[in-house]
């Protein structure tokens, strides 16, 4: 598990070269960096939750998302539809004849438009039965169409929700992106104000150019890229959400 918040502060101070400097790198500044990092980890690595609510007659708009939820991603609102079954064996034979084998495992490619249309008709049936009729508004509200009647129906939905409540809850799998983002925010903060020294000189005429601001900005960019390298990639295929 991740260290305590006090140890996290110490790690951030050491990572930017100010291990003992509690004046320039204060606890409040570090807590702000850690809070921002926690928020980003929660947003980008959010958990998927499942919720439900019952319809109310003539009410189309609902706000069912829990307090720890970020946004609703999918609605499952059953609506009436008619199922049309295939014609039987002859239909299956036609589907076989009007397609082309593309490998030795039985995979076939259809070149008849009516077969393709049948696939989309089947998908429409599925959507109307399990996933259509519900629309997400502004990420947090649900709009149902058609208008719910007197019969109560249960509407299910998927939503993205908070993964960690506090900085002490971050699990090992997310520690590296968490610290990377905290370091990026800290470097950006040190690139301005007292941490942005460009040169130092003494009364004896000795001077030194530091370019601290530029170095902090370069490290901030590097840490942001490191954080982005941990983000989940897009997965192919059909999935919810």
PDB file of N, CA and C in Angstrom, residues 40-48 160 163 173-174 177 225-236 239:
ATOM      1  N   UNK A  40      -7.183  13.291 -10.575  1.00  0.00           N
ATOM      2  CA  UNK A  40      -6.905  12.800 -11.922  1.00  0.00           C
ATOM      3  C   UNK A  40      -6.931  11.277 -11.978  1.00  0.00           C
ATOM      4  N   UNK A  41      -6.390  10.635 -10.971  1.00  0.00           N
ATOM      5  CA  UNK A  41      -6.420   9.165 -10.944  1.00  0.00           C
ATOM      6  C   UNK A  41      -7.854   8.667 -10.858  1.00  0.00           C
ATOM      7  N   UNK A  42      -8.658   9.319 -10.040  1.00  0.00           N
ATOM      8  CA  UNK A  42     -10.062   8.919  -9.939  1.00  0.00           C
ATOM      9  C   UNK A  42     -10.806   9.123 -11.259  1.00  0.00           C
ATOM     10  N   UNK A  43     -10.477  10.181 -11.964  1.00  0.00           N
ATOM     11  CA  UNK A  43     -11.159  10.463 -13.224  1.00  0.00           C
ATOM     12  C   UNK A  43     -10.738   9.491 -14.323  1.00  0.00           C
ATOM     13  N   UNK A  44      -9.451   9.210 -14.429  1.00  0.00           N
ATOM     14  CA  UNK A  44      -8.956   8.398 -15.531  1.00  0.00           C
ATOM     15  C   UNK A  44      -9.001   6.902 -15.247  1.00  0.00           C
ATOM     16  N   UNK A  45      -9.028   6.518 -13.979  1.00  0.00           N
ATOM     17  CA  UNK A  45      -9.092   5.100 -13.624  1.00  0.00           C
ATOM     18  C   UNK A  45     -10.356   4.830 -12.797  1.00  0.00           C
ATOM     19  N   UNK A  46     -11.433   5.449 -13.178  1.00  0.00           N
ATOM     20  CA  UNK A  46     -12.679   5.331 -12.419  1.00  0.00           C
ATOM     21  C   UNK A  46     -13.223   3.902 -12.471  1.00  0.00           C
ATOM     22  N   UNK A  47     -13.933   3.535 -11.422  1.00  0.00           N
ATOM     23  CA  UNK A  47     -14.611   2.244 -11.397  1.00  0.00           C
ATOM     24  C   UNK A  47     -15.923   2.337 -12.170  1.00  0.00           C
ATOM     25  N   UNK A  48     -16.414   1.199 -12.626  1.00  0.00           N
ATOM     26  CA  UNK A  48     -17.707   1.133 -13.308  1.00  0.00           C
ATOM     27  C   UNK A  48     -18.740   0.630 -12.304  1.00  0.00           C
ATOM     28  N   UNK A 160     -19.601   5.859 -14.184  1.00  0.00           N
ATOM     29  CA  UNK A 160     -18.223   5.931 -13.703  1.00  0.00           C
ATOM     30  C   UNK A 160     -18.230   6.549 -12.314  1.00  0.00           C
ATOM     31  N   UNK A 163     -12.855   6.052  -7.403  1.00  0.00           N
ATOM     32  CA  UNK A 163     -12.144   4.837  -7.004  1.00  0.00           C
ATOM     33  C   UNK A 163     -11.543   4.971  -5.607  1.00  0.00           C
ATOM     34  N   UNK A 173      -1.208  -0.461  -7.835  1.00  0.00           N
ATOM     35  CA  UNK A 173      -1.311  -0.429  -9.301  1.00  0.00           C
ATOM     36  C   UNK A 173      -1.399   0.990  -9.842  1.00  0.00           C
ATOM     37  N   UNK A 174      -1.811   1.949  -9.002  1.00  0.00           N
ATOM     38  CA  UNK A 174      -1.971   3.335  -9.452  1.00  0.00           C
ATOM     39  C   UNK A 174      -1.004   4.293  -8.767  1.00  0.00           C
ATOM     40  N   UNK A 177       1.322   6.428 -11.586  1.00  0.00           N
ATOM     41  CA  UNK A 177       0.663   7.582 -12.224  1.00  0.00           C
ATOM     42  C   UNK A 177       0.245   8.649 -11.216  1.00  0.00           C
ATOM     43  N   UNK A 225       3.856  13.504 -19.276  1.00  0.00           N
ATOM     44  CA  UNK A 225       3.964  12.445 -20.281  1.00  0.00           C
ATOM     45  C   UNK A 225       4.072  11.080 -19.605  1.00  0.00           C
ATOM     46  N   UNK A 226       4.762  11.051 -18.486  1.00  0.00           N
ATOM     47  CA  UNK A 226       4.860   9.787 -17.743  1.00  0.00           C
ATOM     48  C   UNK A 226       3.480   9.371 -17.245  1.00  0.00           C
ATOM     49  N   UNK A 227       2.717  10.321 -16.725  1.00  0.00           N
ATOM     50  CA  UNK A 227       1.357  10.021 -16.275  1.00  0.00           C
ATOM     51  C   UNK A 227       0.508   9.494 -17.435  1.00  0.00           C
ATOM     52  N   UNK A 228       0.605  10.148 -18.580  1.00  0.00           N
ATOM     53  CA  UNK A 228      -0.193   9.730 -19.740  1.00  0.00           C
ATOM     54  C   UNK A 228       0.196   8.340 -20.227  1.00  0.00           C
ATOM     55  N   UNK A 229       1.452   7.934 -19.979  1.00  0.00           N
ATOM     56  CA  UNK A 229       1.881   6.602 -20.423  1.00  0.00           C
ATOM     57  C   UNK A 229       1.184   5.493 -19.652  1.00  0.00           C
ATOM     58  N   UNK A 230       0.613   5.808 -18.497  1.00  0.00           N
ATOM     59  CA  UNK A 230      -0.094   4.806 -17.700  1.00  0.00           C
ATOM     60  C   UNK A 230      -1.586   4.755 -18.012  1.00  0.00           C
ATOM     61  N   UNK A 231      -2.084   5.670 -18.805  1.00  0.00           N
ATOM     62  CA  UNK A 231      -3.518   5.702 -19.081  1.00  0.00           C
ATOM     63  C   UNK A 231      -3.932   4.477 -19.868  1.00  0.00           C
ATOM     64  N   UNK A 232      -5.135   3.953 -19.622  1.00  0.00           N
ATOM     65  CA  UNK A 232      -5.598   2.765 -20.346  1.00  0.00           C
ATOM     66  C   UNK A 232      -5.785   3.070 -21.828  1.00  0.00           C
ATOM     67  N   UNK A 233      -5.430   2.101 -22.660  1.00  0.00           N
ATOM     68  CA  UNK A 233      -5.585   2.263 -24.102  1.00  0.00           C
ATOM     69  C   UNK A 233      -7.005   1.905 -24.501  1.00  0.00           C
ATOM     70  N   UNK A 234      -7.407   2.334 -25.703  1.00  0.00           N
ATOM     71  CA  UNK A 234      -8.712   1.976 -26.232  1.00  0.00           C
ATOM     72  C   UNK A 234      -8.705   0.512 -26.640  1.00  0.00           C
ATOM     73  N   UNK A 235      -9.730  -0.208 -26.239  1.00  0.00           N
ATOM     74  CA  UNK A 235      -9.822  -1.619 -26.564  1.00  0.00           C
ATOM     75  C   UNK A 235     -10.727  -1.823 -27.766  1.00  0.00           C
ATOM     76  N   UNK A 236     -10.327  -2.695 -28.710  1.00  0.00           N
ATOM     77  CA  UNK A 236     -11.183  -2.954 -29.878  1.00  0.00           C
ATOM     78  C   UNK A 236     -12.367  -3.816 -29.494  1.00  0.00           C
ATOM     79  N   UNK A 239     -18.087  -2.999 -26.464  1.00  0.00           N
ATOM     80  CA  UNK A 239     -18.030  -3.055 -25.014  1.00  0.00           C
ATOM     81  C   UNK A 239     -18.906  -1.956 -24.443  1.00  0.00           C
TER      82      UNK A 239
END
